[in-house]
CSV table of C-alpha atoms in Angstrom, one decimal:
chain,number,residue,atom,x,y,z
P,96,UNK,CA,-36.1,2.1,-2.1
P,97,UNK,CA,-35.5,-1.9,-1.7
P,98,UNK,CA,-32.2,-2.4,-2.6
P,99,UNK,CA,-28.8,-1.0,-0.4
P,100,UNK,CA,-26.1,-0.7,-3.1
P,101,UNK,CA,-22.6,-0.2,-2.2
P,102,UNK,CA,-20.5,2.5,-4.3
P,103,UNK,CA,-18.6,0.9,-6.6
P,104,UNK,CA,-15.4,2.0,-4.7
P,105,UNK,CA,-16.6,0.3,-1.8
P,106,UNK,CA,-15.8,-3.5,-2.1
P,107,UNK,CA,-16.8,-6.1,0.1
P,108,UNK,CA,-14.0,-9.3,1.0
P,109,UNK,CA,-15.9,-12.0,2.7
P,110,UNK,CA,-14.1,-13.9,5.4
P,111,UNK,CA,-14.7,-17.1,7.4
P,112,UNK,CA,-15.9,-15.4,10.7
P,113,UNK,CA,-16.6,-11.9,9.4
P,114,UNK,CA,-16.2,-9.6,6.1
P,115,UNK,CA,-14.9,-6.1,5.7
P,116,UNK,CA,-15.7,-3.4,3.4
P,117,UNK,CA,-12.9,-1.4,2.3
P,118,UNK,CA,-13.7,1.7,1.1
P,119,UNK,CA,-10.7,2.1,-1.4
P,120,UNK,CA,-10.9,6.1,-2.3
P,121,UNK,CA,-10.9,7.3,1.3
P,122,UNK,CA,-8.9,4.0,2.9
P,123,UNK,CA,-10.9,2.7,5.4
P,124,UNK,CA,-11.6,-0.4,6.6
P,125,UNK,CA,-15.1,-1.0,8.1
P,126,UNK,CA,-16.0,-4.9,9.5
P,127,UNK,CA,-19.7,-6.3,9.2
P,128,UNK,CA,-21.2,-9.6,10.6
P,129,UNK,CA,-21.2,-12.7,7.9
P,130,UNK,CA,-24.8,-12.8,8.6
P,131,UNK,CA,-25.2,-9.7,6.5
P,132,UNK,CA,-22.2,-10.4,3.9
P,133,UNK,CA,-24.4,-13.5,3.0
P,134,UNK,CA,-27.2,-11.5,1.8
P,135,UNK,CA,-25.0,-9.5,-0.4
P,136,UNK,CA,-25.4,-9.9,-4.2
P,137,UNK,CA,-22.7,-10.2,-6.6
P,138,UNK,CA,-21.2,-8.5,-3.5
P,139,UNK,CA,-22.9,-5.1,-4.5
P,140,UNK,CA,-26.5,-5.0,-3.4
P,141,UNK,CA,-28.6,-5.8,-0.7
P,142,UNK,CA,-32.3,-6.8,-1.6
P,143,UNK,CA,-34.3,-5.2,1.8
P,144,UNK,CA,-37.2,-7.1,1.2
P,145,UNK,CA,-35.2,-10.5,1.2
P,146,UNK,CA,-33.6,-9.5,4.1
P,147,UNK,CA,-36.6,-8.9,5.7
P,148,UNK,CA,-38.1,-12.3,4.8
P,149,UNK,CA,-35.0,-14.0,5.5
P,150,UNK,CA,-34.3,-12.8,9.0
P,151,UNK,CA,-36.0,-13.6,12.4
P,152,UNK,CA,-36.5,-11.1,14.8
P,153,UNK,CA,-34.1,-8.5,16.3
P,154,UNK,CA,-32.1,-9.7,14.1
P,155,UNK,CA,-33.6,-7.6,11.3
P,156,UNK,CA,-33.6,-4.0,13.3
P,157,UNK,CA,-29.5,-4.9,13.8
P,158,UNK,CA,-28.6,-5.8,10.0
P,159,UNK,CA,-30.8,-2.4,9.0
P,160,UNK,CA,-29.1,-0.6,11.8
P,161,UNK,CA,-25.8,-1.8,10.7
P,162,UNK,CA,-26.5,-0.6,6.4
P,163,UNK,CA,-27.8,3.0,7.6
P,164,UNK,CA,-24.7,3.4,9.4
P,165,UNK,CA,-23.3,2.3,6.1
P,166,UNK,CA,-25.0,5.4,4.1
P,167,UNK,CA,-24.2,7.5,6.9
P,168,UNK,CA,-20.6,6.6,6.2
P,169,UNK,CA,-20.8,7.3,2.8
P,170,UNK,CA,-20.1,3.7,1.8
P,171,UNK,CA,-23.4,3.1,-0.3
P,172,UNK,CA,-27.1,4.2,-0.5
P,173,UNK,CA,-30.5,3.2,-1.3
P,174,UNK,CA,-32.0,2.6,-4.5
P,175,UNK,CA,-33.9,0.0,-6.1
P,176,UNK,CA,-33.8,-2.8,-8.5
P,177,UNK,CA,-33.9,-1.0,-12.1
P,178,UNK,CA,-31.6,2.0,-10.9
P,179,UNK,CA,-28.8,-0.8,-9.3
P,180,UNK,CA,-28.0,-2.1,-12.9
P,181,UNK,CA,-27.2,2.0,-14.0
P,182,UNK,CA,-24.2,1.8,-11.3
P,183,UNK,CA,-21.1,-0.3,-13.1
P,184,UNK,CA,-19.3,-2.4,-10.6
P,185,UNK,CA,-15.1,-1.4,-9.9
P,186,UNK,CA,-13.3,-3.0,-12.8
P,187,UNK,CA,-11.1,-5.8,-11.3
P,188,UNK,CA,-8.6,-5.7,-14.1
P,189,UNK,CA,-4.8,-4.5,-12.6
P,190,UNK,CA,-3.2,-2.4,-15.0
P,191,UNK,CA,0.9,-0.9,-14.2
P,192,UNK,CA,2.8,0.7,-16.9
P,193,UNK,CA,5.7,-1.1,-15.9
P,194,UNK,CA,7.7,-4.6,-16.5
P,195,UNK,CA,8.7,-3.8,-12.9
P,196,UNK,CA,7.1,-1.7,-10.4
P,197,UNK,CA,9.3,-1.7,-7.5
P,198,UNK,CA,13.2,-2.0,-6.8
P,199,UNK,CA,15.0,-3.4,-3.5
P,200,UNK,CA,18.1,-3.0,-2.7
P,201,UNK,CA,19.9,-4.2,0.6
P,202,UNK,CA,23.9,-3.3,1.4
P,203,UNK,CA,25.3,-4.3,4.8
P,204,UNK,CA,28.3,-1.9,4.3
P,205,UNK,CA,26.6,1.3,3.8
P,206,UNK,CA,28.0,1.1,-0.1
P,207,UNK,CA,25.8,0.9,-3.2
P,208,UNK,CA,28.8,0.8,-5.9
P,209,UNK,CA,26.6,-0.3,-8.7
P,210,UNK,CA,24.4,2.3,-8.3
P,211,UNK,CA,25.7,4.6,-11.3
P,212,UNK,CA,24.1,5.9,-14.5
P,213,UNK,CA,24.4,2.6,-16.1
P,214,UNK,CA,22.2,0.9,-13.3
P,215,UNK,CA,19.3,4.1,-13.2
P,216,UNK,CA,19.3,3.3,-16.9
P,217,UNK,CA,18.6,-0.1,-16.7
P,218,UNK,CA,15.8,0.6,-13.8
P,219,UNK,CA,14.3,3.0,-16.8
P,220,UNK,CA,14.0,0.5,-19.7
P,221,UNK,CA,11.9,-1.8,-16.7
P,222,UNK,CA,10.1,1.6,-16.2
P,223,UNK,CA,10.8,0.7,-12.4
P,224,UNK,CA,9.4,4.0,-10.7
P,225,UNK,CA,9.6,3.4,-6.8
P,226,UNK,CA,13.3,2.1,-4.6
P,227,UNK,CA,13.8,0.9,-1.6
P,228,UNK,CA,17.3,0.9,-0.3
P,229,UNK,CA,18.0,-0.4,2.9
P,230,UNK,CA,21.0,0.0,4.2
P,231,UNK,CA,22.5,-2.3,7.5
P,232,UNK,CA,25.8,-0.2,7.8
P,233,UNK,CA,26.0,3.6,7.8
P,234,UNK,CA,26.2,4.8,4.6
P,235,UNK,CA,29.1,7.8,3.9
P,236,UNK,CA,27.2,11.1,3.4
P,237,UNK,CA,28.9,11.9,-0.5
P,238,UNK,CA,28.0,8.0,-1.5
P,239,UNK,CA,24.1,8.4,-0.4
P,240,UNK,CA,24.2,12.1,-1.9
P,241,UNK,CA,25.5,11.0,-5.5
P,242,UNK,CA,22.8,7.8,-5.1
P,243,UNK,CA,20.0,10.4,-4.4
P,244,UNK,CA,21.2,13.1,-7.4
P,245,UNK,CA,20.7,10.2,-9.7
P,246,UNK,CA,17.4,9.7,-8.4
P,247,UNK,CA,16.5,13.0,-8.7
P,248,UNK,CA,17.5,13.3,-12.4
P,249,UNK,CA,15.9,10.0,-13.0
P,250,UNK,CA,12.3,8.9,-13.8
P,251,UNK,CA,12.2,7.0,-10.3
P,252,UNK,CA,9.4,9.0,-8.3
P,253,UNK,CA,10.3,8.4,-5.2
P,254,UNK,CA,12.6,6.2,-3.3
P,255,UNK,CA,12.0,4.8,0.6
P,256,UNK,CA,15.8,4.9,2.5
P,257,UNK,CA,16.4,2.6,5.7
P,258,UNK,CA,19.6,3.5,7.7
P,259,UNK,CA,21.6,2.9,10.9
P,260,UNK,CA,20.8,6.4,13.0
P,261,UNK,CA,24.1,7.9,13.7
P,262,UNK,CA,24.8,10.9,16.3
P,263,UNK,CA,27.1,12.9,14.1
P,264,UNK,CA,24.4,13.0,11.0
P,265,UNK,CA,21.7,13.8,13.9
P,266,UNK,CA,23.8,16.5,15.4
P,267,UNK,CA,24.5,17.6,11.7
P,268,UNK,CA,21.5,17.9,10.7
P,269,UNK,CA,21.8,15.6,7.9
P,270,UNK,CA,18.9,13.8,7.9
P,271,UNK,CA,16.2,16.8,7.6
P,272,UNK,CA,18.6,18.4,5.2
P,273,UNK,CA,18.2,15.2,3.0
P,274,UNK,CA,14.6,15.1,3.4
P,275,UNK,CA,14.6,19.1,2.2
P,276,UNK,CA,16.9,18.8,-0.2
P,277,UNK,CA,15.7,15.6,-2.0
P,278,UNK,CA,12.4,15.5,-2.9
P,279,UNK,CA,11.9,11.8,-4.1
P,280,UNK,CA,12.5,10.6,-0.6
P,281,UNK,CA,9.1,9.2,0.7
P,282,UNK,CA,10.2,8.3,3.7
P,283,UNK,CA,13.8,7.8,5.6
P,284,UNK,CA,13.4,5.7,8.6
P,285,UNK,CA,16.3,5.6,11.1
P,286,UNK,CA,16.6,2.5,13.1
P,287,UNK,CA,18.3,1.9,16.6
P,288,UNK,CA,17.5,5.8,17.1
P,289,UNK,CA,17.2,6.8,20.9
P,290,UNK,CA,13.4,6.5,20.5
P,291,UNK,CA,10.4,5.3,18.3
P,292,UNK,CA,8.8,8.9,16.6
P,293,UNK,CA,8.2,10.7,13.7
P,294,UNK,CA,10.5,13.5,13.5
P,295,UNK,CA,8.8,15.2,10.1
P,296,UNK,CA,5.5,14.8,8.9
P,297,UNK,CA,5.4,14.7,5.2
P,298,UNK,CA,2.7,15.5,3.0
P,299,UNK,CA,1.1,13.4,0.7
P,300,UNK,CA,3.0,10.1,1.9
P,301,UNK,CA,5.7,12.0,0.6
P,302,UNK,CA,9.2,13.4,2.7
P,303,UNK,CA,8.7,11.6,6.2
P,304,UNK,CA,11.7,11.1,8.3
P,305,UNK,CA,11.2,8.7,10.8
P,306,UNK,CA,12.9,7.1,14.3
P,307,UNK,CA,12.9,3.8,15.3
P,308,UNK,CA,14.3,2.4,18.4
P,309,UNK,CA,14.1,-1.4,16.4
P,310,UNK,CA,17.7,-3.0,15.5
P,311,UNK,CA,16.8,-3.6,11.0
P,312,UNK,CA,20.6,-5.2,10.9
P,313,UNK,CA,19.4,-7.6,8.0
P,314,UNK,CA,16.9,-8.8,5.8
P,315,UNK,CA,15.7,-11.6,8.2
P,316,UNK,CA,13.9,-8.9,9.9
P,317,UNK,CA,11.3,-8.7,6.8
P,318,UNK,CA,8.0,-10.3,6.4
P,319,UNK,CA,6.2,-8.9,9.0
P,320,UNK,CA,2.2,-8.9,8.4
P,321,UNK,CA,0.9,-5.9,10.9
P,322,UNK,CA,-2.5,-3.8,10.5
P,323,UNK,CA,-0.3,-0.9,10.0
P,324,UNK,CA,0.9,-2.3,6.9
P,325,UNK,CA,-2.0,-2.3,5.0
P,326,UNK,CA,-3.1,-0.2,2.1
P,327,UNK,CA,-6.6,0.2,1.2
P,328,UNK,CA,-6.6,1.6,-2.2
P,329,UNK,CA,-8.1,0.0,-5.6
P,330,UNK,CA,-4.3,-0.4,-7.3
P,331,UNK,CA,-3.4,-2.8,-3.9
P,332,UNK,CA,-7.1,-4.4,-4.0
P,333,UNK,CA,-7.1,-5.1,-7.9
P,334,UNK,CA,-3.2,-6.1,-7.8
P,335,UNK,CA,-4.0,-8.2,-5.0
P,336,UNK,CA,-7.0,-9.9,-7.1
P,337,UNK,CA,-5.1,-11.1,-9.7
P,338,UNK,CA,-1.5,-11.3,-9.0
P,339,UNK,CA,1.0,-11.9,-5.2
P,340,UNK,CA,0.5,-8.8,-3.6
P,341,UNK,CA,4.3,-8.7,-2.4
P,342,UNK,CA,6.6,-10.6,-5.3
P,343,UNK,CA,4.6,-9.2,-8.3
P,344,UNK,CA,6.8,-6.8,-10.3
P,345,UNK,CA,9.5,-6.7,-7.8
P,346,UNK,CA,12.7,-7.1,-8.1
P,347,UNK,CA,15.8,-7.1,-5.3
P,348,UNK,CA,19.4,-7.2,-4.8
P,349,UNK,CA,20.4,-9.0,-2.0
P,350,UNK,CA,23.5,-7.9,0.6
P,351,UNK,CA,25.9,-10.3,-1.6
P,352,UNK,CA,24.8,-8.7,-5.2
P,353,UNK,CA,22.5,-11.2,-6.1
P,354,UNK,CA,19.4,-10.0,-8.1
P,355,UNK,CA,16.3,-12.2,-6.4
P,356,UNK,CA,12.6,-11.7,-6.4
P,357,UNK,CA,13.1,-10.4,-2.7
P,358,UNK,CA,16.3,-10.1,-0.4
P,359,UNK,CA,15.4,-12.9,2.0
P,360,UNK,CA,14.7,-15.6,-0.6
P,361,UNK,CA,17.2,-18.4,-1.8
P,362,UNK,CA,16.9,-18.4,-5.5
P,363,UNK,CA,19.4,-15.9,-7.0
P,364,UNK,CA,18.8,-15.0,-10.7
P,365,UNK,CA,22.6,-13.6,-11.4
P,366,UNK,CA,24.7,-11.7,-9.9
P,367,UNK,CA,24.7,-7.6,-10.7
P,368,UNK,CA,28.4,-7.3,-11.5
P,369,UNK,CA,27.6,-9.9,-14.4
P,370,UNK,CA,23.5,-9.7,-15.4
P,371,UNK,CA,21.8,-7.4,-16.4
P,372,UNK,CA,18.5,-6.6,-14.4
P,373,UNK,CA,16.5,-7.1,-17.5
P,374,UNK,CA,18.6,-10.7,-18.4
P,375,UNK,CA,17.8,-11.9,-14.4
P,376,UNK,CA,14.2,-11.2,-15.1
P,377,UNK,CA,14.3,-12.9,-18.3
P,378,UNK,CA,15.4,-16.2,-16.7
P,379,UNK,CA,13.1,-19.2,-16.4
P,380,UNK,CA,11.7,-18.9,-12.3
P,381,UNK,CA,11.6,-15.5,-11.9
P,382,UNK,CA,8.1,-14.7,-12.2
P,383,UNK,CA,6.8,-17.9,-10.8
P,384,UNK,CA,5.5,-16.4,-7.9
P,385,UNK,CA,4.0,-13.4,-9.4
P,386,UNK,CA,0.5,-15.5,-9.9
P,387,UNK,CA,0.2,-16.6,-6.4
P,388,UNK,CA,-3.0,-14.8,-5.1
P,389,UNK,CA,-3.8,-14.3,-1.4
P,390,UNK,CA,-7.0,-16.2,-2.9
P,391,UNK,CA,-4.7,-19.6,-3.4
P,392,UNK,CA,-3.0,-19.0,0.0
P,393,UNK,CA,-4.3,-21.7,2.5
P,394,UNK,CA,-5.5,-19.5,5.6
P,395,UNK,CA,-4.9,-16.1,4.1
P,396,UNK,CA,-8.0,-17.0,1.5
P,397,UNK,CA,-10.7,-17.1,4.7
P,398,UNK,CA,-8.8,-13.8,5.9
P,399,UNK,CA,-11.3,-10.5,5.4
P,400,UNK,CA,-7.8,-8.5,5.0
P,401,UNK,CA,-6.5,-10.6,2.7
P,402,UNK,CA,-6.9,-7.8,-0.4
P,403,UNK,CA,-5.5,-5.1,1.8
P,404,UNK,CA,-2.7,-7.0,3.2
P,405,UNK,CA,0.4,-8.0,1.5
P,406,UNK,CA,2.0,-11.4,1.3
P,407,UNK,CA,5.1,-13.0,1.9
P,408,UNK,CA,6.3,-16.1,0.8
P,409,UNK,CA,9.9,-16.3,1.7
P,410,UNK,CA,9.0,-16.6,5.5
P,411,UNK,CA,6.4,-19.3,5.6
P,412,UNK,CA,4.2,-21.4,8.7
P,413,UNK,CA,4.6,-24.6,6.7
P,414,UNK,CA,8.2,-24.0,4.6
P,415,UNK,CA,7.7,-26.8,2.5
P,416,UNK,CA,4.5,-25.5,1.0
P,417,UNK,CA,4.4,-22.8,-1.6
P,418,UNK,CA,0.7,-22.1,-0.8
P,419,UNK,CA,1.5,-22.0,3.0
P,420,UNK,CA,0.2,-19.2,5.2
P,421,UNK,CA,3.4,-16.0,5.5
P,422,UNK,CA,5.1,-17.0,9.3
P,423,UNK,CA,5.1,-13.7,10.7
P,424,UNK,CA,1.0,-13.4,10.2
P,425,UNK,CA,-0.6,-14.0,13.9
P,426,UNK,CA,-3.7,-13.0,12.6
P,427,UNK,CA,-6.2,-16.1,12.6
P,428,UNK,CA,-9.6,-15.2,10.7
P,429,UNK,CA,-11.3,-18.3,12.3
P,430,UNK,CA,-11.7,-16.5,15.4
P,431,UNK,CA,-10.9,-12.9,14.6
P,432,UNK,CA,-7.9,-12.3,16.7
P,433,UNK,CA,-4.3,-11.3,16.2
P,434,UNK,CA,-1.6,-13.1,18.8
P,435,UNK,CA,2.1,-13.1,18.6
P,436,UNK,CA,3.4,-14.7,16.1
P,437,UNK,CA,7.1,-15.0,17.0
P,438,UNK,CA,5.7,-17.2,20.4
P,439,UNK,CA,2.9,-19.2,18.6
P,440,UNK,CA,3.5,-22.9,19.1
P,441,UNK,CA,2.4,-23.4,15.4
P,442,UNK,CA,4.9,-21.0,14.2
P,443,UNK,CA,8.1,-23.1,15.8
P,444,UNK,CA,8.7,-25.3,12.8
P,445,UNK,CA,9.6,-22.4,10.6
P,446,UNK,CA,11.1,-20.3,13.0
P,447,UNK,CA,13.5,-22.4,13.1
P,448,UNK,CA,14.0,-23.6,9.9
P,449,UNK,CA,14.8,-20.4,8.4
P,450,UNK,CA,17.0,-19.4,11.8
P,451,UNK,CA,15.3,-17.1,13.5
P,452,UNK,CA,15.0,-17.9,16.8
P,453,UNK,CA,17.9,-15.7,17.5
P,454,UNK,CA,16.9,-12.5,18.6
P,455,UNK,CA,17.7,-10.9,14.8
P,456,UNK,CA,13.6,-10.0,14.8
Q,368,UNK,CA,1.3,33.2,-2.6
Q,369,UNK,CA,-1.0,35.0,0.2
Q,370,UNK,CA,-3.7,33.4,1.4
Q,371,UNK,CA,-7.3,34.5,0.4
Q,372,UNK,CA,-9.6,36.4,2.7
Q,373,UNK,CA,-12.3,34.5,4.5
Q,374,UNK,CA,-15.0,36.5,2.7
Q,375,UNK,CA,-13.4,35.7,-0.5
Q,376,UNK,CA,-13.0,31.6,0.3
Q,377,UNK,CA,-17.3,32.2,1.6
Q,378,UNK,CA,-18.0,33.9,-2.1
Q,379,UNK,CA,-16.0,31.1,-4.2
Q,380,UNK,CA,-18.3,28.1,-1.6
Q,381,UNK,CA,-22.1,30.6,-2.6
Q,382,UNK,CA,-20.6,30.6,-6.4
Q,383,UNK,CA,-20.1,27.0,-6.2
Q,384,UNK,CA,-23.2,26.1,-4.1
Q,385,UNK,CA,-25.5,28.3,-6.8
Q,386,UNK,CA,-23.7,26.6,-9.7
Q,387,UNK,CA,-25.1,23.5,-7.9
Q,388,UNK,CA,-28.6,24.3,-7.6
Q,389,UNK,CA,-28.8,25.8,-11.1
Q,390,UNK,CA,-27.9,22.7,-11.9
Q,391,UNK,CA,-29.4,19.8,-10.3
Q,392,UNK,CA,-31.3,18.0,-13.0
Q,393,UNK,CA,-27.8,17.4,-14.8
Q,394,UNK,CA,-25.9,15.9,-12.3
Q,395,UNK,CA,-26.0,12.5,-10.5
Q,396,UNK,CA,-28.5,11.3,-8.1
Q,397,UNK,CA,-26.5,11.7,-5.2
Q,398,UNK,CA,-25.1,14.8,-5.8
Q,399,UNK,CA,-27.3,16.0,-2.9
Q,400,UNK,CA,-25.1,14.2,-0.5
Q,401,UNK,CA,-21.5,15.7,-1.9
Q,402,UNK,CA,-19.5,17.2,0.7
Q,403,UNK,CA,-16.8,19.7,-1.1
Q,404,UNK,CA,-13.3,21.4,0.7
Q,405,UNK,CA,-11.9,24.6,-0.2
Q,406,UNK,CA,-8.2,24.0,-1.1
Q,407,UNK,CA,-6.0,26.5,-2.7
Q,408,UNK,CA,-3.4,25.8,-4.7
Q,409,UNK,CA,-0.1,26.6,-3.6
Q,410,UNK,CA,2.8,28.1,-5.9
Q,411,UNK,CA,5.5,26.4,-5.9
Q,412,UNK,CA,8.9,28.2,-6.9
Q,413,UNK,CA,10.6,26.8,-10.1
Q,414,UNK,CA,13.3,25.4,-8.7
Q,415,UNK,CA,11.1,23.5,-6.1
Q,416,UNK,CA,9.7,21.4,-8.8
Q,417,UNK,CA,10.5,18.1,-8.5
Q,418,UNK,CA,11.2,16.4,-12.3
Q,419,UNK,CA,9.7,13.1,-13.3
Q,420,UNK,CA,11.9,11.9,-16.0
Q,421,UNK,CA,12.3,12.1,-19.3
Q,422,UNK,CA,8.5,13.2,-20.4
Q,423,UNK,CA,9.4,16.7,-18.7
Q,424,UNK,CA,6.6,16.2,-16.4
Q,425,UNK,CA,7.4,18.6,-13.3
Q,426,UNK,CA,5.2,18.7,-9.9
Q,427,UNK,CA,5.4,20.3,-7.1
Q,428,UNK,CA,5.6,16.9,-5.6
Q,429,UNK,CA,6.4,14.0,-6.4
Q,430,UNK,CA,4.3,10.5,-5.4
Q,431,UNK,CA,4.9,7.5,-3.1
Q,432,UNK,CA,4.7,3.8,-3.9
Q,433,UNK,CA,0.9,2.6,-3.5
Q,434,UNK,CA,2.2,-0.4,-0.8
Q,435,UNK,CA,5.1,-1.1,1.5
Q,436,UNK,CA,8.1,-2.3,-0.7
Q,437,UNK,CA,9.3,-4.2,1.9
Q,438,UNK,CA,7.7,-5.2,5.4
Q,439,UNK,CA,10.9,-4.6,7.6
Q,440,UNK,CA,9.5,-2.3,10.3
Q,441,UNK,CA,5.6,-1.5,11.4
Q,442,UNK,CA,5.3,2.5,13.1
């Protein structure tokens, strides 16, 4: 046995200081020296006998110490050079049944009037299968109950709710009855509750109702680039390969109606009470940033996250710059730390050019 | 739906276990390292069902979006 292999749902992403292995079926993230990413091979194999040759000293007990703890974890295993060729790498390609994969849609008065038949329909002919509605006033109980009995006679699969918490619908009960009663809610997340919790644990990333003590009044507060964020499966990794892991697919309706590529960016594509969702994707623009790969992304392309992570590119460090790093990132892969992003000297420049050095975030 | 017996769950993991070993020489390589977990399936009542759309497709729960649609709030 001369050769480690990784299984082919383990991928390696090099960065400048280190590399990770993501291990996409059982989403884990594992990090190993460069020292031992540079000896992969087509970022599969390991040849044991170069390594061997290659490396001085102590250095070859740590790097062997380092891949059996990799078989131990289940992340590859040892073979040789004739059996490595039997074992097909992950296809790369990306693949979504969908013109649209993903729907956002912000109101700051608690109302989503559009939201009728008509606009469910139009969602269907995109084959747009996952919502988000985030709402920065508190929406009437009979308005959100006729949005969510669309849903549930729709061919969305699940929708993601963001609301003002409210003592009467605590006190009510109305937020666990929605989560039992509705059963496309993934998740309804409460903000400026009491307290930061989970108050029900789904199952299956599915029927989570959740607490937090943050104030989500608008769409400034998006863009945030955390660990907690990330998603280590092979449909995030391959999307992420070949396309902008946040913009791709999506589409949004912004607080004033307008139907954008996300709620906090300035280009508007129409406004719903006179386009279509399929004419506003139709217009020249709107899929201009759908190509823009965290590979292409100056920063984010030496990051060993960067195809777990998603992007942002309406907050960005250097706003003039398409290509420029997302502002609220404070990770820096040069040195393998995360600071605070909101404080960083570097950051100032677009902090305040899009205006948020107000305490809105 | 009751939940089976723990002599019952120990019988299916020895069926499954044998069907292994009678098996070896057509399976893969590492099939030696597998681990496996006993999961019954829970019925879910008709009217539980959650519908997916107009292909009549009906689970007994429905699925989340693969990434966060928006990045407004980290738990």
């Amino acid at each position: 046995m001369d050769y480690f292999l990784l299984y082919s749902n383990c991928v390696l992403v090099k960065g400048a200081h280190r590399a990770t292995l993501c291990d996409l079926q059982k989403g884990a993230v594992y990090f190993i020296p460069k020292p031992l990413a540079d000896l992969f091979l087509e970022d599969q194999a390991v040849d044991l006998v170069q390594l061997r040759e290659k490396t001085e000293g102590d250095m070859v007990l740590f790097l062997m110490e380092i891949i059996d703890s990799l078989v131990e974890n289940q992340l590859g295993f040892y073979t040789n050079q004739q059996e490595w060729k039997r074992f097909p790498a992950l296809n790369k390609e990306w693949l979504f049944p969908a013109h649209i994969s993903h729907c956002i849609l912000d109101t700051a008065t608690g109302r989503l009037d559009y939201f009728t038949e008509s606009f469910v329909e139009q969602l269907s002919k995109l084959c747009c299968n996952f919502v988000q509605l985030r709402f920065f006033g508190i929406p009437p109980i009979e308005h959100l109950e006729n949005i969510l009995r669309l849903i549930t006679g729709s061919q969305i699969k699940s929708v993601e709710i963001l609301m003002p918490w409210n003592t009467a619908y605590e006190s009510g009960c109305t937020y666990g009855k929605w989560i039992n009663d509705y059963k496309k809610i993934s998740s309804l997340v409460c903000w400026g509750a009491p307290s930061t919790c989970v108050v029900k644990e789904g199952a299956r990333a599915m029927g989570y109702l959740l607490y937090t003590s943050e104030q989500i009044n608008a769409a400034t507060h998006c863009g945030i680039i955390d660990q907690g964020m990330f998603s280590t499966n092979i449909t995030t990794y391959t999307e992420s390969l070949n396309f902008n892991s946040c913009l791709n697919r999506k589409i949004s309706i912004d607080i004033q109606g307008d139907v954008k590529n996300c709620p906090s960016m300035k280009e508007s594509y129409g406004n719903i009470g006179d386009t279509t969702l399929v004419e506003a994707i139709g217009k020249p623009g709107f899929k201009k940033y759908w190509n823009i790969t965290k590979d292409q992304v100056s920063i984010c392309k030496d990051c060993e996250f960067r195809h777990v992570c998603t992007d942002c590119r309406a907050y960005l460090e250097d706003p003039g710059d398409v290509y420029s790093k997302p502002l609220k990132c404070g990770y820096d892969p040069y040195i393998c730390e995360w600071a605070e992003w909101s404080t960083h000297p570097l950051k100032q420049k677009g902090i305040n050019f899009y205006g948020l050095e107000k305490p809105a975030f | 739906m009751i939940a089976r017996s723990e002599s019952e769950r120990q019988k299916t993991i020895n069926e499954f276990l044998d069907w292994l070993d009678a098996h070896r020489e057509n399976l893969p390589v590492n099939a030696a390292t597998w681990t496996f977990q006993y999961i019954e399936q829970q019925a879910v009542p008709e009217h539980e069902l959650v519908s997916l759309g107009k292909y009549n497709a009906r689970k007994a729960a429905s699925i989340s979006f693969y990434k966060p649609y928006s990045k407004i709030c980290k738990f």
